[in-house]
Amino acid sequence: MRSHRLTTYLALILFIASFSATSFAQRPATQSSAIPAPKSVLGFTPGDDRTIAGWSQITDYFERLDRASDRVLVQTLGQSTLKRPMIVAFISARENILALPKYKEMQQLLADPRKVTNDLQRDRLFANGKTVVAISCSIHSTEIVASQMSMQLAYELATAQDAETREILQNTILLLIPSPNPDGIDIVANWYRKTLGTPYEGREPPELYHHYAGHDDNRDWFMLNLKETQLITRLLWHDWFPQIVYDVHQQGSNGSRFFIPPFYDPPNPNISPVLLRQVGLIGHKVAADLQAAGFKGVLTNALYDTWWHGGFRTAPYFHNSIGILSEAASARLMTPSTVTGEQLARSSTRGMRNATEAMTNFPDPWPAGEWRPRDIMNMEMIASRSILEMASKFRGEYLRNFYELGRKNLEQPPNKGDTLAYLIPAGQARDEAVAKLIGSLIDQGVEVFRLDHELHVVLRPQILQRTNPAAEKLGTYKIGGSLSAMQEVPAGSYIVFLTQPQRYNVVALFEPQIYPNRLTPLGEAERPYDVAGWTLPLQMGVDAPAVITIRETASERKLTLLKDANEVRADLALALKKGDESPIKNPLKQPVRVGIYKGSMGNMDEGWTRFVFDTFNVPYTSIRDADMRQGRLNSKFDAVIFASQAATQIINGNAAGTVPAEYTGGISEAGVKNLKEFVNNGGMLVCFDNACDMAIKEFNLPLRNTLEGVRSSEFYCPGSIVALDVDNKNPIGALLPESLPAYFINSSAFTAAADANVRVIARYAKENVLLSGWLLGEDKLRGQIALAEVGVGKGRIVLFGFRPQHRGQSWATLPLIWNALSGATAGSSE
Ligand SMILES: [Zn+2]
């Protein structure tokens, strides 16, 4: 008993030491009158028209709340990309806050039933545990209201004395994240203040609101490229395992006032139906509470689906938790807007004919008029409250369901021939990609083992085959091919078993996605909410076959569970990761002066390009429109890269009148002329995906994008992995396999004029083009040019039809970029 107490005491001390805010153990019980209201600190109530709190104001308020309230404890998680503090506020009853280490340990037991020794212990966890709820605000920084709302929500929970709130506080522990993207809060707040009272008030800033990812900061939850995603993943899926995660967003201005689940089709087949039902139950509770409070325009079962894996609200499903999304209609940042009936009538989406027509999933359309930040905030406050109420009232049920899902995932697959594990064989010659893949898996809590002794296995093929090869346009596929014979897997390989609490995270990351063939009544493709395919080993060019038989019994296997990514790096003799620095060695063969076009509007593909270059420690300079117009590019650069962007955006930039004058105009005709001079004088121009269009037209290249203007009934491929045939005798394809997966997202495919001086480095495969996702009209892609090089004057232009660096995920095709740049100082290749 004594030693148990001592351990608990030590854990408590360590836990307290990990918090940057004041120690809570000595605090007296506080009176709510001593707790500062947001207004007394900020000078305005959050949500007031034309007010905005920046990140230092938000963190300052939470620090004060931490000091003043025994229901609130603030923890600093680490630093954002641009070095702002990332914080989480724990909010619960005083006695729970005092016992946080105990509850954290209970959550970790519930998350992994193997750690629960007997039924008695299990039942005690159900009886005494708290529902842990995470609420995350404004990951998308222009969807700003929730970040402001977070202060008001925290204040009300810290001060309320009514029986209902006390019950919530007793039964739940709230992890309130005022924003998982603090840099963006300041980018938006500074911009908003700068433009307040000008003609540009309420417009969005003309830059990415995350240094690298912009809006794609919510596309990173399985890859974990960004520091923000890494820190929050550690908080949620290593430490606290919330049963419910609520991700608070805003949508466009002219549709429904508020979206809340149930979601739209298609569901991801790897999400437990129990979770989907629980998501629906909470969503309907929120919708009913909003309706009861007099709010109109609440929409369910529309637009947003659960297919894709990488969002804040989808990651929980793969950790056996409930993910809730809400999308309030936006005002104009913190400025009220007026929406007309005509605008509402024009707003239609999957599951909603238009925003004026009552439907079962949209029973009470909003009648148009003025729409204020306060409306958004009130709806988000009610939604947060509803979710906490559910978490409190059904506490035992949530804990039991969470535990049971984890327990079922530990059962052996029932049938002979079922997948048992995925293998990452040693000796792939892609060591950095293998290390990154395994590091990302470990960081999200997936168990990966190293083979200390060889194993003997039978592998299952992982090839998508058309279910009806005669029907060219139908995108219907299955996994097929023939089984391997029993084979030996060498020591030093890695294995990921399905029998782990996160079983379906593993499955959904390793298996090819087969997106259902969904068409509108007119035969056009129905756009998925995000991408259709993402299979991680494929995107990264890592061989990771499924294992269906293992000869060695469990006791005969010699395996080591990996604890962190550096163990893999050490195994592979790679430089170890220290602190924030990327340990990857610059892959360029000699120094190359690289310029990456930045432009004056936020372009996520440009941001991800910088991310990849920084990760691989390849130096570059960002090129602004003014630099492009000024010219003399050869004196500064050997190679200039354009990330995917439409030609009109590159050349014309932001239109006059939409942003202050200094942000208008693109590279303009002067920039085009300077680019031509650059290439003619021996420079290398590299274009990704849409940017190829600019090069083809402006340089009059003998290539044509065969997919331009093609209807989605004829061809559609929205974010999928496709196969390339690579000419690895060309220096740009050097050392790559002849068949390479590439990321295609409504991308390009070229044909070249006969006798044209075009060197083809890669074509889309002649057959079996789709590797994961959705591809309608495969014939349009088969054998077309995917990557080509054209000589122009003394220089050359390299055209990537696809996205070789998509979201920092498609590592399979990164070597093509490095190979191309390595040749940039050679001048003319002829
Ligand atoms: Zn959003």
mmCIF file with all atom_site columns, N, CA and C and ligand atoms in Angstrom, residues 139-141 143 209 215 218-219 247-251 325-327 529, ligand 1:
data_model
loop_
_atom_site.group_PDB
_atom_site.id
_atom_site.type_symbol
_atom_site.label_atom_id
_atom_site.label_alt_id
_atom_site.label_comp_id
_atom_site.label_asym_id
_atom_site.label_entity_id
_atom_site.label_seq_id
_atom_site.pdbx_PDB_ins_code
_atom_site.Cartn_x
_atom_site.Cartn_y
_atom_site.Cartn_z
_atom_site.occupancy
_atom_site.B_iso_or_equiv
_atom_site.pdbx_formal_charge
_atom_site.auth_seq_id
_atom_site.auth_comp_id
_atom_site.auth_asym_id
_atom_site.auth_atom_id
_atom_site.pdbx_PDB_model_num
ATOM   1  N  N  . ILE A 1 139 ? -8.039  24.816 -36.564 1.00 0.00 ? 139 ILE A N  1
ATOM   2  C  CA . ILE A 1 139 ? -6.819  24.330 -37.233 1.00 0.00 ? 139 ILE A CA 1
ATOM   3  C  C  . ILE A 1 139 ? -6.659  25.082 -38.546 1.00 0.00 ? 139 ILE A C  1
ATOM   4  N  N  . HIS A 1 140 ? -7.778  25.414 -39.164 1.00 0.00 ? 140 HIS A N  1
ATOM   5  C  CA . HIS A 1 140 ? -7.776  26.282 -40.341 1.00 0.00 ? 140 HIS A CA 1
ATOM   6  C  C  . HIS A 1 140 ? -7.965  27.715 -39.853 1.00 0.00 ? 140 HIS A C  1
ATOM   7  N  N  . SER A 1 141 ? -6.900  28.499 -39.972 1.00 0.00 ? 141 SER A N  1
ATOM   8  C  CA . SER A 1 141 ? -6.846  29.741 -39.209 1.00 0.00 ? 141 SER A CA 1
ATOM   9  C  C  . SER A 1 141 ? -7.827  30.804 -39.684 1.00 0.00 ? 141 SER A C  1
ATOM   10 N  N  . GLU A 1 143 ? -10.749 30.109 -40.389 1.00 0.00 ? 143 GLU A N  1
ATOM   11 C  CA . GLU A 1 143 ? -11.988 29.682 -39.724 1.00 0.00 ? 143 GLU A CA 1
ATOM   12 C  C  . GLU A 1 143 ? -11.811 30.049 -38.251 1.00 0.00 ? 143 GLU A C  1
ATOM   13 N  N  . TYR A 1 209 ? -1.588  30.035 -44.332 1.00 0.00 ? 209 TYR A N  1
ATOM   14 C  CA . TYR A 1 209 ? -1.671  30.278 -42.890 1.00 0.00 ? 209 TYR A CA 1
ATOM   15 C  C  . TYR A 1 209 ? -1.019  29.175 -42.060 1.00 0.00 ? 209 TYR A C  1
ATOM   16 N  N  . HIS A 1 215 ? -3.883  25.252 -45.748 1.00 0.00 ? 215 HIS A N  1
ATOM   17 C  CA . HIS A 1 215 ? -5.089  24.479 -45.433 1.00 0.00 ? 215 HIS A CA 1
ATOM   18 C  C  . HIS A 1 215 ? -4.773  22.976 -45.282 1.00 0.00 ? 215 HIS A C  1
ATOM   19 N  N  . ASN A 1 218 ? -4.433  20.174 -42.155 1.00 0.00 ? 218 ASN A N  1
ATOM   20 C  CA . ASN A 1 218 ? -5.341  19.113 -41.716 1.00 0.00 ? 218 ASN A CA 1
ATOM   21 C  C  . ASN A 1 218 ? -5.372  17.944 -42.709 1.00 0.00 ? 218 ASN A C  1
ATOM   22 N  N  . ARG A 1 219 ? -4.227  17.698 -43.353 1.00 0.00 ? 219 ARG A N  1
ATOM   23 C  CA . ARG A 1 219 ? -4.120  16.549 -44.266 1.00 0.00 ? 219 ARG A CA 1
ATOM   24 C  C  . ARG A 1 219 ? -2.915  15.691 -43.868 1.00 0.00 ? 219 ARG A C  1
ATOM   25 N  N  . ASP A 1 247 ? -13.546 18.440 -33.691 1.00 0.00 ? 247 ASP A N  1
ATOM   26 C  CA . ASP A 1 247 ? -12.712 19.339 -34.491 1.00 0.00 ? 247 ASP A CA 1
ATOM   27 C  C  . ASP A 1 247 ? -13.617 20.435 -35.061 1.00 0.00 ? 247 ASP A C  1
ATOM   28 N  N  . VAL A 1 248 ? -13.373 21.668 -34.657 1.00 0.00 ? 248 VAL A N  1
ATOM   29 C  CA . VAL A 1 248 ? -14.302 22.762 -34.937 1.00 0.00 ? 248 VAL A CA 1
ATOM   30 C  C  . VAL A 1 248 ? -13.826 23.572 -36.154 1.00 0.00 ? 248 VAL A C  1
ATOM   31 N  N  . HIS A 1 249 ? -14.629 23.558 -37.196 1.00 0.00 ? 249 HIS A N  1
ATOM   32 C  CA . HIS A 1 249 ? -14.287 24.236 -38.469 1.00 0.00 ? 249 HIS A CA 1
ATOM   33 C  C  . HIS A 1 249 ? -15.380 25.206 -38.895 1.00 0.00 ? 249 HIS A C  1
ATOM   34 N  N  . GLN A 1 250 ? -15.075 25.948 -39.976 1.00 0.00 ? 250 GLN A N  1
ATOM   35 C  CA . GLN A 1 250 ? -16.084 26.743 -40.677 1.00 0.00 ? 250 GLN A CA 1
ATOM   36 C  C  . GLN A 1 250 ? -16.014 26.402 -42.162 1.00 0.00 ? 250 GLN A C  1
ATOM   37 N  N  . GLN A 1 251 ? -17.159 26.524 -42.816 1.00 0.00 ? 251 GLN A N  1
ATOM   38 C  CA . GLN A 1 251 ? -17.239 26.275 -44.251 1.00 0.00 ? 251 GLN A CA 1
ATOM   39 C  C  . GLN A 1 251 ? -17.479 27.600 -44.980 1.00 0.00 ? 251 GLN A C  1
ATOM   40 N  N  . LEU A 1 325 ? -16.951 16.407 -36.452 1.00 0.00 ? 325 LEU A N  1
ATOM   41 C  CA . LEU A 1 325 ? -16.598 17.623 -37.192 1.00 0.00 ? 325 LEU A CA 1
ATOM   42 C  C  . LEU A 1 325 ? -17.790 18.552 -37.142 1.00 0.00 ? 325 LEU A C  1
ATOM   43 N  N  . SER A 1 326 ? -17.561 19.854 -36.955 1.00 0.00 ? 326 SER A N  1
ATOM   44 C  CA . SER A 1 326 ? -18.634 20.790 -37.275 1.00 0.00 ? 326 SER A CA 1
ATOM   45 C  C  . SER A 1 326 ? -18.086 21.847 -38.210 1.00 0.00 ? 326 SER A C  1
ATOM   46 N  N  . GLU A 1 327 ? -18.953 22.338 -39.071 1.00 0.00 ? 327 GLU A N  1
ATOM   47 C  CA . GLU A 1 327 ? -18.580 23.343 -40.067 1.00 0.00 ? 327 GLU A CA 1
ATOM   48 C  C  . GLU A 1 327 ? -19.645 24.433 -40.032 1.00 0.00 ? 327 GLU A C  1
ATOM   49 N  N  . TYR A 1 529 ? -14.811 13.846 -50.832 1.00 0.00 ? 529 TYR A N  1
ATOM   50 C  CA . TYR A 1 529 ? -14.494 15.047 -50.046 1.00 0.00 ? 529 TYR A CA 1
ATOM   51 C  C  . TYR A 1 529 ? -13.020 15.392 -50.145 1.00 0.00 ? 529 TYR A C  1
HETATM 52 ZN ZN . ZN  B 2 .   ? -11.653 23.783 -42.073 1.00 0.00 ? 1   ZN  B ZN 1
#
